[in-house]
mmCIF file with all atom_site columns, C-alpha atoms in Angstrom:
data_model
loop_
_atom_site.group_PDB
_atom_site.id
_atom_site.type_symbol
_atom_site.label_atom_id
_atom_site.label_alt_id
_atom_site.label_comp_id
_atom_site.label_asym_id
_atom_site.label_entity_id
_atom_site.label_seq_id
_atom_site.pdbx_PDB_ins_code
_atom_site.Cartn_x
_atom_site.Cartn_y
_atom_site.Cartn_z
_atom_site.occupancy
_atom_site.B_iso_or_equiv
_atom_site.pdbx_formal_charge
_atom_site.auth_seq_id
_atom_site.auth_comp_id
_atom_site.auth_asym_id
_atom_site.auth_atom_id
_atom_site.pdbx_PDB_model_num
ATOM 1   C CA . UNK Q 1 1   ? -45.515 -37.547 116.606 1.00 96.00 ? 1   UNK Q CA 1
ATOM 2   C CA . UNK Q 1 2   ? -47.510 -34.892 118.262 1.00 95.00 ? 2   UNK Q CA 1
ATOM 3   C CA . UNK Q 1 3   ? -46.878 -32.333 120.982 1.00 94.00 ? 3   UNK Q CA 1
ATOM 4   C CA . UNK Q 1 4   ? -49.179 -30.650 123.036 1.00 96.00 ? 4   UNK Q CA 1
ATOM 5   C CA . UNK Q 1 5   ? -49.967 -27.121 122.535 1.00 95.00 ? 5   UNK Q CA 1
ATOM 6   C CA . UNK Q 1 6   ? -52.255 -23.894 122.862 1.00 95.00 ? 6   UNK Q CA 1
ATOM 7   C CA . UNK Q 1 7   ? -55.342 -24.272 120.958 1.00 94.00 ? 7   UNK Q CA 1
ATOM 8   C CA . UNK Q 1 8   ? -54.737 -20.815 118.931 1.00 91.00 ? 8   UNK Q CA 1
ATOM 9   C CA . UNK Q 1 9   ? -50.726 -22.836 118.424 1.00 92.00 ? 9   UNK Q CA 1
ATOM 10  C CA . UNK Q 1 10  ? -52.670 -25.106 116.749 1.00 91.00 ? 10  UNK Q CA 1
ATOM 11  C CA . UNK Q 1 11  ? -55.059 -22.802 114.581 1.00 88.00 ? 11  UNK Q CA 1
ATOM 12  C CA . UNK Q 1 12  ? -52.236 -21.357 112.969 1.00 88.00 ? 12  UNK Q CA 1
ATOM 13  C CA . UNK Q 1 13  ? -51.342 -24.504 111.285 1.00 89.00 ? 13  UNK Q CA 1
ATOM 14  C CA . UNK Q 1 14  ? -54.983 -25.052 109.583 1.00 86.00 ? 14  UNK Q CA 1
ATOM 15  C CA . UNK Q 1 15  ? -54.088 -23.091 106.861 1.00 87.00 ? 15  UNK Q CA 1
ATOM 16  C CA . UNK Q 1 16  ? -54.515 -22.667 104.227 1.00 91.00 ? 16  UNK Q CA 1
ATOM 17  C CA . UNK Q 1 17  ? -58.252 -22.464 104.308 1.00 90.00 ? 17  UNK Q CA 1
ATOM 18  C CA . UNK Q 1 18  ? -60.936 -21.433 102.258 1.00 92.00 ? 18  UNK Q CA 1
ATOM 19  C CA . UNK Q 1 19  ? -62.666 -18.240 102.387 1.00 94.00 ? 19  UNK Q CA 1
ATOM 20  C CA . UNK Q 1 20  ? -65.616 -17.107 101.016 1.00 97.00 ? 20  UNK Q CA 1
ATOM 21  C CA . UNK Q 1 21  ? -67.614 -13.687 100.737 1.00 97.00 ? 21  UNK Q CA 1
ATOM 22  C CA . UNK Q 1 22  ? -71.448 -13.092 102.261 1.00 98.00 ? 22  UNK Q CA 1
ATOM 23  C CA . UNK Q 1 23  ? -73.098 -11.075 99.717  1.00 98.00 ? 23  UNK Q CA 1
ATOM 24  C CA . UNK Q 1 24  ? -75.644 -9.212  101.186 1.00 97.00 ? 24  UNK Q CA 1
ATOM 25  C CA . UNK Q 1 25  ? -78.129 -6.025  99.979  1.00 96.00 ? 25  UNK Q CA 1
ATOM 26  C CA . UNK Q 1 26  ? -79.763 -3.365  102.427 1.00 95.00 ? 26  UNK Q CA 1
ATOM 27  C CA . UNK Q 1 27  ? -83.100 -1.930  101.975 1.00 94.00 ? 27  UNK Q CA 1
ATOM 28  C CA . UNK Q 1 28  ? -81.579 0.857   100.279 1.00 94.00 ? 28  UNK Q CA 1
ATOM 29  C CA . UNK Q 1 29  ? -79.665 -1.096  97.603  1.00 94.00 ? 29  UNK Q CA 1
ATOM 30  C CA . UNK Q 1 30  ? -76.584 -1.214  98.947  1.00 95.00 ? 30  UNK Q CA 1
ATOM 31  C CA . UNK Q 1 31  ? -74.365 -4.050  98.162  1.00 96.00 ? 31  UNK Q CA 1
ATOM 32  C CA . UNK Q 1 32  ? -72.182 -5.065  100.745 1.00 96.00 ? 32  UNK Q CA 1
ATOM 33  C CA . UNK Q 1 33  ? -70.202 -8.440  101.243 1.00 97.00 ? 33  UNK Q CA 1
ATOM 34  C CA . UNK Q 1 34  ? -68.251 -9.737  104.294 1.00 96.00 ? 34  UNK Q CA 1
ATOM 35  C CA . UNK Q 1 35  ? -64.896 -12.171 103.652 1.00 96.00 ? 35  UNK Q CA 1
ATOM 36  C CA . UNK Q 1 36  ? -65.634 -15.313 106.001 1.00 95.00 ? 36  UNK Q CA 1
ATOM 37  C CA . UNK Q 1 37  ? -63.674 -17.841 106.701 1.00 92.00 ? 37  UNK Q CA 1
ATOM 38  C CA . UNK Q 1 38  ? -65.428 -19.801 109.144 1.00 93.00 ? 38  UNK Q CA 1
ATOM 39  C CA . UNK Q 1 39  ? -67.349 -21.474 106.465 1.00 96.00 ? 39  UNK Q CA 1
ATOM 40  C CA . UNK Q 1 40  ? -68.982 -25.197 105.832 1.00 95.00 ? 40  UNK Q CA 1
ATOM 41  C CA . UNK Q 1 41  ? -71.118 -27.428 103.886 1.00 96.00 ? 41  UNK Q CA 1
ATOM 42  C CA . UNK Q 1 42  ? -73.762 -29.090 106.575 1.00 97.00 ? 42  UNK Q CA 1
ATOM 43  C CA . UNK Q 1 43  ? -76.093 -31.122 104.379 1.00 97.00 ? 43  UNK Q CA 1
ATOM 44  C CA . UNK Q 1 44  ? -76.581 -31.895 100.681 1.00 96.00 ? 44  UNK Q CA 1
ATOM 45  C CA . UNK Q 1 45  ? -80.088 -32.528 100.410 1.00 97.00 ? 45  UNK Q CA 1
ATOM 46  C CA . UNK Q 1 46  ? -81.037 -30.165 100.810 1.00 98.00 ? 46  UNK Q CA 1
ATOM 47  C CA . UNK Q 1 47  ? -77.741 -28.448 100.569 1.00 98.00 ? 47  UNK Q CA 1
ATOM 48  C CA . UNK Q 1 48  ? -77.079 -25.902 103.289 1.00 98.00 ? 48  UNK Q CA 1
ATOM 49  C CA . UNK Q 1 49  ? -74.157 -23.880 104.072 1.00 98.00 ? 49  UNK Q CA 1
ATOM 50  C CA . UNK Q 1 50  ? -73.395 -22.819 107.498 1.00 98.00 ? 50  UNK Q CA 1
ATOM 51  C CA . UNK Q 1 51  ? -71.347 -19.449 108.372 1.00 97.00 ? 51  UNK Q CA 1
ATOM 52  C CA . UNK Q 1 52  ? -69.581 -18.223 111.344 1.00 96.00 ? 52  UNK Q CA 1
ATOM 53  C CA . UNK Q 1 53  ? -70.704 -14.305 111.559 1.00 95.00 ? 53  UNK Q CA 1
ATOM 54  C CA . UNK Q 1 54  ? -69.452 -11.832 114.614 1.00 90.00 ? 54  UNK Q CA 1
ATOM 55  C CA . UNK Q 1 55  ? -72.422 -10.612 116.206 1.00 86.00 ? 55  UNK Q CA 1
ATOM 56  C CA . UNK Q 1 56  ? -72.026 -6.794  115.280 1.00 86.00 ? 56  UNK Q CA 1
ATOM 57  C CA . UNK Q 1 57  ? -71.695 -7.756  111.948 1.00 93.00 ? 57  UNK Q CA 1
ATOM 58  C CA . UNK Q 1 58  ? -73.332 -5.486  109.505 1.00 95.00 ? 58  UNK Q CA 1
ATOM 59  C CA . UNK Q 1 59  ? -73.879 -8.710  107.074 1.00 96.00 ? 59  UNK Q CA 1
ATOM 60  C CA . UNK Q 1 60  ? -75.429 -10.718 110.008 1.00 96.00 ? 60  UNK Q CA 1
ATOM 61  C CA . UNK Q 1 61  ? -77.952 -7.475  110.585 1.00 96.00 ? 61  UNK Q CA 1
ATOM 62  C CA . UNK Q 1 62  ? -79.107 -7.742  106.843 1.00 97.00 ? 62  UNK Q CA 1
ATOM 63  C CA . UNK Q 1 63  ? -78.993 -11.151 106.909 1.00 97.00 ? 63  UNK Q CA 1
ATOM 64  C CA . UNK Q 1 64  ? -81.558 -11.419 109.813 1.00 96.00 ? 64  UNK Q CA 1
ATOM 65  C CA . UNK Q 1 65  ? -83.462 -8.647  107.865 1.00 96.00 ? 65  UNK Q CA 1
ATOM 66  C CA . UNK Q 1 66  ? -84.088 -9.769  104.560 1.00 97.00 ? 66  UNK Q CA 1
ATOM 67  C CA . UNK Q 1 67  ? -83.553 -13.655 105.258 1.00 98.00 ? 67  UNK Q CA 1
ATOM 68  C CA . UNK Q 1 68  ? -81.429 -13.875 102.292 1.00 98.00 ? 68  UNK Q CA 1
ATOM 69  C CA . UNK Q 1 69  ? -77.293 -13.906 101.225 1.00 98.00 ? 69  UNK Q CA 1
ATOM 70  C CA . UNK Q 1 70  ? -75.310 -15.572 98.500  1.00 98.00 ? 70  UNK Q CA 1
ATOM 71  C CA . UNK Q 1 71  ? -71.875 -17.208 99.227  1.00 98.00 ? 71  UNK Q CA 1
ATOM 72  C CA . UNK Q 1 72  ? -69.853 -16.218 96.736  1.00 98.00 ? 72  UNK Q CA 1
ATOM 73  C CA . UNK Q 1 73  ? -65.906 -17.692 95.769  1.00 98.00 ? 73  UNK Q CA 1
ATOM 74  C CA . UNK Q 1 74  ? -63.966 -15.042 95.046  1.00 98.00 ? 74  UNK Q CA 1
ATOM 75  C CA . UNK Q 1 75  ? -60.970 -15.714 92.489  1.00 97.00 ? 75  UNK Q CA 1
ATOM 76  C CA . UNK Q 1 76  ? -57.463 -15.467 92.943  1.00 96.00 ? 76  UNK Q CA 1
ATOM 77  C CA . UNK Q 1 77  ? -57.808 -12.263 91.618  1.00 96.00 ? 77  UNK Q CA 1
ATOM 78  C CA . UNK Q 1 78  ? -59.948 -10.520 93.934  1.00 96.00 ? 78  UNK Q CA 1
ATOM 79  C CA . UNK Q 1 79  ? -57.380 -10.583 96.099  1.00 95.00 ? 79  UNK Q CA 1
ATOM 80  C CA . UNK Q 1 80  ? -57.119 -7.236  97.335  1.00 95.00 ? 80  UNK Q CA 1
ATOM 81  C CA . UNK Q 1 81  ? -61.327 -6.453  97.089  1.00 96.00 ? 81  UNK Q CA 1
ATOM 82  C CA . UNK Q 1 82  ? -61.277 -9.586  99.223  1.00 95.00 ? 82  UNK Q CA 1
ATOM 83  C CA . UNK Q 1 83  ? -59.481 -8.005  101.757 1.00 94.00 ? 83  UNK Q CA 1
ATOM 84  C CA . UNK Q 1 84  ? -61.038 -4.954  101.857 1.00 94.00 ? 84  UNK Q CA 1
ATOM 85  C CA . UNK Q 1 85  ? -64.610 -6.447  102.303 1.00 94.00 ? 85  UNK Q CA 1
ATOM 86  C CA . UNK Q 1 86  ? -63.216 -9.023  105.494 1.00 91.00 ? 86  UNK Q CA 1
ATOM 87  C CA . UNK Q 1 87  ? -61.589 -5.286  106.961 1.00 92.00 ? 87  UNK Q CA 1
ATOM 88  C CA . UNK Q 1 88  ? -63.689 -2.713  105.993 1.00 91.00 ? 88  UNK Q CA 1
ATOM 89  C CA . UNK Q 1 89  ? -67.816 -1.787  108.258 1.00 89.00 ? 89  UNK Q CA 1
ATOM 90  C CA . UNK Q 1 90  ? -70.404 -1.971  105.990 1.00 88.00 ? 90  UNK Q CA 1
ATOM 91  C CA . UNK Q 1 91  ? -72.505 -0.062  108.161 1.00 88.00 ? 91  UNK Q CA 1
ATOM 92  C CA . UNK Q 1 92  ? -72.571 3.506   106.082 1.00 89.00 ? 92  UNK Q CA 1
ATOM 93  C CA . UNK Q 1 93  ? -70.715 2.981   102.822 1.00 91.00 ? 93  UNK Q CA 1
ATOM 94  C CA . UNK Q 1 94  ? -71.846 0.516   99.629  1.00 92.00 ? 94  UNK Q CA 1
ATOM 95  C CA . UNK Q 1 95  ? -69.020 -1.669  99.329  1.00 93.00 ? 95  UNK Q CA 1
ATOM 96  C CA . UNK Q 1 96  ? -70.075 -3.494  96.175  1.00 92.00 ? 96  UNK Q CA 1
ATOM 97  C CA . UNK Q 1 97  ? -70.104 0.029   94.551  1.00 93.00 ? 97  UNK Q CA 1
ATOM 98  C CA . UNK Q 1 98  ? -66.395 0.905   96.581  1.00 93.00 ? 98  UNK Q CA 1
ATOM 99  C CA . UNK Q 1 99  ? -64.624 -2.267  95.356  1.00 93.00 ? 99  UNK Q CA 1
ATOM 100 C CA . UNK Q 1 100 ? -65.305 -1.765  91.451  1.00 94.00 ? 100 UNK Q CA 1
ATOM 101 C CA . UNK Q 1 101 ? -66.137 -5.420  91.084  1.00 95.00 ? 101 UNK Q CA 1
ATOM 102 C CA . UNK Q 1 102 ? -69.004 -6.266  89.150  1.00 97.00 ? 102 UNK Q CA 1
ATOM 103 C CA . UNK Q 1 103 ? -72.440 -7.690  90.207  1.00 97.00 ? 103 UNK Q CA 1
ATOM 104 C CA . UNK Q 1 104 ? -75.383 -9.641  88.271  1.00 97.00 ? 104 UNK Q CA 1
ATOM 105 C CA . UNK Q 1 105 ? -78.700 -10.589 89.102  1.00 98.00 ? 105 UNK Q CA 1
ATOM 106 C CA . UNK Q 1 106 ? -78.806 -13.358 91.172  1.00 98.00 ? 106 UNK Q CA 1
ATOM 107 C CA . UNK Q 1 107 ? -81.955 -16.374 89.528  1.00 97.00 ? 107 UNK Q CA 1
ATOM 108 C CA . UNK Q 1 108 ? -83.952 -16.444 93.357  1.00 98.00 ? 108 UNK Q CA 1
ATOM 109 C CA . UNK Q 1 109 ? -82.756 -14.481 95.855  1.00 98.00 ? 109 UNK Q CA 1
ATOM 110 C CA . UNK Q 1 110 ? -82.928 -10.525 96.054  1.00 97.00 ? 110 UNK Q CA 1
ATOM 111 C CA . UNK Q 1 111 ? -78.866 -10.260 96.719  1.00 98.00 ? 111 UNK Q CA 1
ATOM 112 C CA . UNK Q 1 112 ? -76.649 -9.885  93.438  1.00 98.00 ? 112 UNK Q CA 1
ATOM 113 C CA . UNK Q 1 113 ? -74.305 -12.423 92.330  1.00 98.00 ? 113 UNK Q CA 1
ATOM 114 C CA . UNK Q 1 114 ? -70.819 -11.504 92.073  1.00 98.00 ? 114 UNK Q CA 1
ATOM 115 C CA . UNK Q 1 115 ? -69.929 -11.569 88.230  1.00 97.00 ? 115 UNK Q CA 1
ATOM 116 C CA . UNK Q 1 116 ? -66.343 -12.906 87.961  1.00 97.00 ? 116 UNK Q CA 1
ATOM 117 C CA . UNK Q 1 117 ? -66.190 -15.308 91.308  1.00 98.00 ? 117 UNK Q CA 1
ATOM 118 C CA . UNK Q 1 118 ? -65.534 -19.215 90.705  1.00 97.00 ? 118 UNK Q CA 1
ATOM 119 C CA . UNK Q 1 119 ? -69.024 -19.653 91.739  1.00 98.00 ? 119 UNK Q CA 1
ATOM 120 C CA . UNK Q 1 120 ? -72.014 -18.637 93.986  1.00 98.00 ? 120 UNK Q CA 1
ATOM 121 C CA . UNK Q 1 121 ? -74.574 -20.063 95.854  1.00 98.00 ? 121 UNK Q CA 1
ATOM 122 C CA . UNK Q 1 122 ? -77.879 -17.824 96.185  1.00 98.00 ? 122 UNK Q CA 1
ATOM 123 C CA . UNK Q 1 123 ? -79.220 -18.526 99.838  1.00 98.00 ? 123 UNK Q CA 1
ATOM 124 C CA . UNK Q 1 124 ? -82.170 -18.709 102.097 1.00 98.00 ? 124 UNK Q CA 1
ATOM 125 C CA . UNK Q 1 125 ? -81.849 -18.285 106.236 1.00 98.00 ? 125 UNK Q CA 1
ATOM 126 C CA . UNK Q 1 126 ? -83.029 -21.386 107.874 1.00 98.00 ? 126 UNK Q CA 1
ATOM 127 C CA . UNK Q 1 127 ? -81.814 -20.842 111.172 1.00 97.00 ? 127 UNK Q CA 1
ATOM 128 C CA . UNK Q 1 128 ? -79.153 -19.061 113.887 1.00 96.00 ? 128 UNK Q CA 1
ATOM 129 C CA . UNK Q 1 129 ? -77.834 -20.355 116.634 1.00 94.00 ? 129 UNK Q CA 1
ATOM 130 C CA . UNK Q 1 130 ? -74.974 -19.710 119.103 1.00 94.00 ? 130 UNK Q CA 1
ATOM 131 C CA . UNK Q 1 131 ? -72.866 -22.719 120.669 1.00 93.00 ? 131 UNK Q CA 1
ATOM 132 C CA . UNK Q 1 132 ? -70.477 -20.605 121.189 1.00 91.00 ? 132 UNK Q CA 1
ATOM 133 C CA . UNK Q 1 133 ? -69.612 -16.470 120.923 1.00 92.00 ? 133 UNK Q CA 1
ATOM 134 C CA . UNK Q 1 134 ? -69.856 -16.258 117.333 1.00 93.00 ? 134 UNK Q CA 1
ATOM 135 C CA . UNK Q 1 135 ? -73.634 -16.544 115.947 1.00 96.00 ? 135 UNK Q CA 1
ATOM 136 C CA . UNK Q 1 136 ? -74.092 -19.447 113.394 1.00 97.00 ? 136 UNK Q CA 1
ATOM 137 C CA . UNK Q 1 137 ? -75.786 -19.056 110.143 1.00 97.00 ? 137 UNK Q CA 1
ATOM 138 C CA . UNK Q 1 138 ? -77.160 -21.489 108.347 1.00 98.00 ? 138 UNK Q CA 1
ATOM 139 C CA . UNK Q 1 139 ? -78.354 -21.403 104.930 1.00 98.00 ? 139 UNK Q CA 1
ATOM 140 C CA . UNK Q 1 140 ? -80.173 -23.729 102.268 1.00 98.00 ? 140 UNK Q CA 1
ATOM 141 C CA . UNK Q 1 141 ? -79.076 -23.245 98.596  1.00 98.00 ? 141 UNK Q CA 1
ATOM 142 C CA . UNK Q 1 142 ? -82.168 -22.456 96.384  1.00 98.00 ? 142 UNK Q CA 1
ATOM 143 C CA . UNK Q 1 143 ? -79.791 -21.409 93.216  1.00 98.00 ? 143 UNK Q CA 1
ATOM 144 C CA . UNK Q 1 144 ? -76.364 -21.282 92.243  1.00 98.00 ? 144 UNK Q CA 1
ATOM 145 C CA . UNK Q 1 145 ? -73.873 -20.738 89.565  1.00 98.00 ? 145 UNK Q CA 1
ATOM 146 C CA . UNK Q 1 146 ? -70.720 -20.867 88.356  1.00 98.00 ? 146 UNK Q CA 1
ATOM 147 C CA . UNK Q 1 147 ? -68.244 -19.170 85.859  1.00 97.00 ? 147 UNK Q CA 1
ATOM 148 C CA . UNK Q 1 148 ? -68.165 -19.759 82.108  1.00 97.00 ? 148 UNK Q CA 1
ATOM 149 C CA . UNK Q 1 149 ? -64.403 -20.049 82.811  1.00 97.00 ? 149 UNK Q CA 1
ATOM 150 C CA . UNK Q 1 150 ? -63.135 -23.033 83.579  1.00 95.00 ? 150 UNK Q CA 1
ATOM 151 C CA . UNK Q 1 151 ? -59.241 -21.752 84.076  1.00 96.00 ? 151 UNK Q CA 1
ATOM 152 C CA . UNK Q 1 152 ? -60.743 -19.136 86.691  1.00 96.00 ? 152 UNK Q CA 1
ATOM 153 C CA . UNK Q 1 153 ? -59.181 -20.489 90.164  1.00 95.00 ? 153 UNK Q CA 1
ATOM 154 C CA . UNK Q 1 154 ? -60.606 -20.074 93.740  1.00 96.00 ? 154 UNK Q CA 1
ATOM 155 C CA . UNK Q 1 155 ? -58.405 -17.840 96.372  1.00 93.00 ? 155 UNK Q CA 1
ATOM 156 C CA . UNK Q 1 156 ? -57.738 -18.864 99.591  1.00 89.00 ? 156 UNK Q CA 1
ATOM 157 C CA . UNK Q 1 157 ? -56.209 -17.940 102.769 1.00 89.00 ? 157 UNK Q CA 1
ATOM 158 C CA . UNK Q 1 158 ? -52.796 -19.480 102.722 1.00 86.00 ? 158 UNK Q CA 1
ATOM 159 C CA . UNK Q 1 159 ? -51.552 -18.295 106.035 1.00 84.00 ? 159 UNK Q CA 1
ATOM 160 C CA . UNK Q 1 160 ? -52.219 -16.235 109.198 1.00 83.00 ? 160 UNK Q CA 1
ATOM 161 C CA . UNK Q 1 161 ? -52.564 -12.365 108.832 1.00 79.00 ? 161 UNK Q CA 1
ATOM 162 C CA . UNK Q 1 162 ? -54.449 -12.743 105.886 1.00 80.00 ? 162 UNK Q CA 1
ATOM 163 C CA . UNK Q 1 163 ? -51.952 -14.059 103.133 1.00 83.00 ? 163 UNK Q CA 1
ATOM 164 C CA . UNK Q 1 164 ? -54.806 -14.366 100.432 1.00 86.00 ? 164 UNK Q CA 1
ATOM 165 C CA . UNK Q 1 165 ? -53.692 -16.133 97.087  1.00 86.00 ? 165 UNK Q CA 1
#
């Protein structure tokens, strides 16, 4: 049986949901990553992922720029990093360097992978678009990769306020 209710009523029983982290590198070599939520496959052939991204969004600015991102999936424990990059303006600091975790090359793109995640998917910008107030991104995967470790599991967002396990 249903009820009616306010649509943010109903948000906060989606979870939990996944979230996922924009890698992204300025001109300078500055890592920095964004934790997104608002995240979806669109198509798998090609396959394309498309991201929700607030407009003053420092990951959206070098996304435009450089045309290029990799979605990574953090593990369950990057917890706390995970946090930090979804609360924390990239805008003057490296936050790759901040958070301590570690970065590889990525095989295609000129964005790093992020080392330990459950996997990552290096990124090209197709196209942005706005239905709405948030900006859409959406992305084709050129590479991607996953961890040696089989046992490594994804985090997610398990509740509202940010209740990442």
């Amino acid at each position: 049986m249903q009820k009616q209710s306010s649509v943010t009523e109903a948000w906060d029983r989606k979870y939990p949901e996944q979230v996922v982290l924009a890698i992204t590198k300025s001109k300078d070599g500055r890592i920095n990553a964004m934790a997104i939520g608002w995240v979806c496959i669109v198509s798998d052939e090609p396959p394309m992922f498309l991201l929700g991204i607030d407009d003053p969004a420092y990951t959206l600015e070098l996304i435009r720029g450089s045309r290029e991102f990799v979605i990574a999936y953090p593990s369950q424990s990057m917890a706390a990093e995970t946090l930090y990059f979804g609360t924390t303006h990239g805008h003057n600091i490296d936050k790759g360097k901040i958070s301590g975790l570690k970065f590889e090359p990525a095989t295609i793109v000129d964005v790093p992978l992020l080392s330990d995640a459950v996997a990552n998917f290096e990124c090209r910008l197709v196209t942005e678009y706005r239905p709405g107030n948030c900006p859409l991104v959406v992305g084709e995967v050129v590479a991607s990769s996953v961890n040696t470790d089989d046992s490594v599991l994804r985090l997610i967002n398990a509740g509202k306020g940010y209740k990442l396990q």
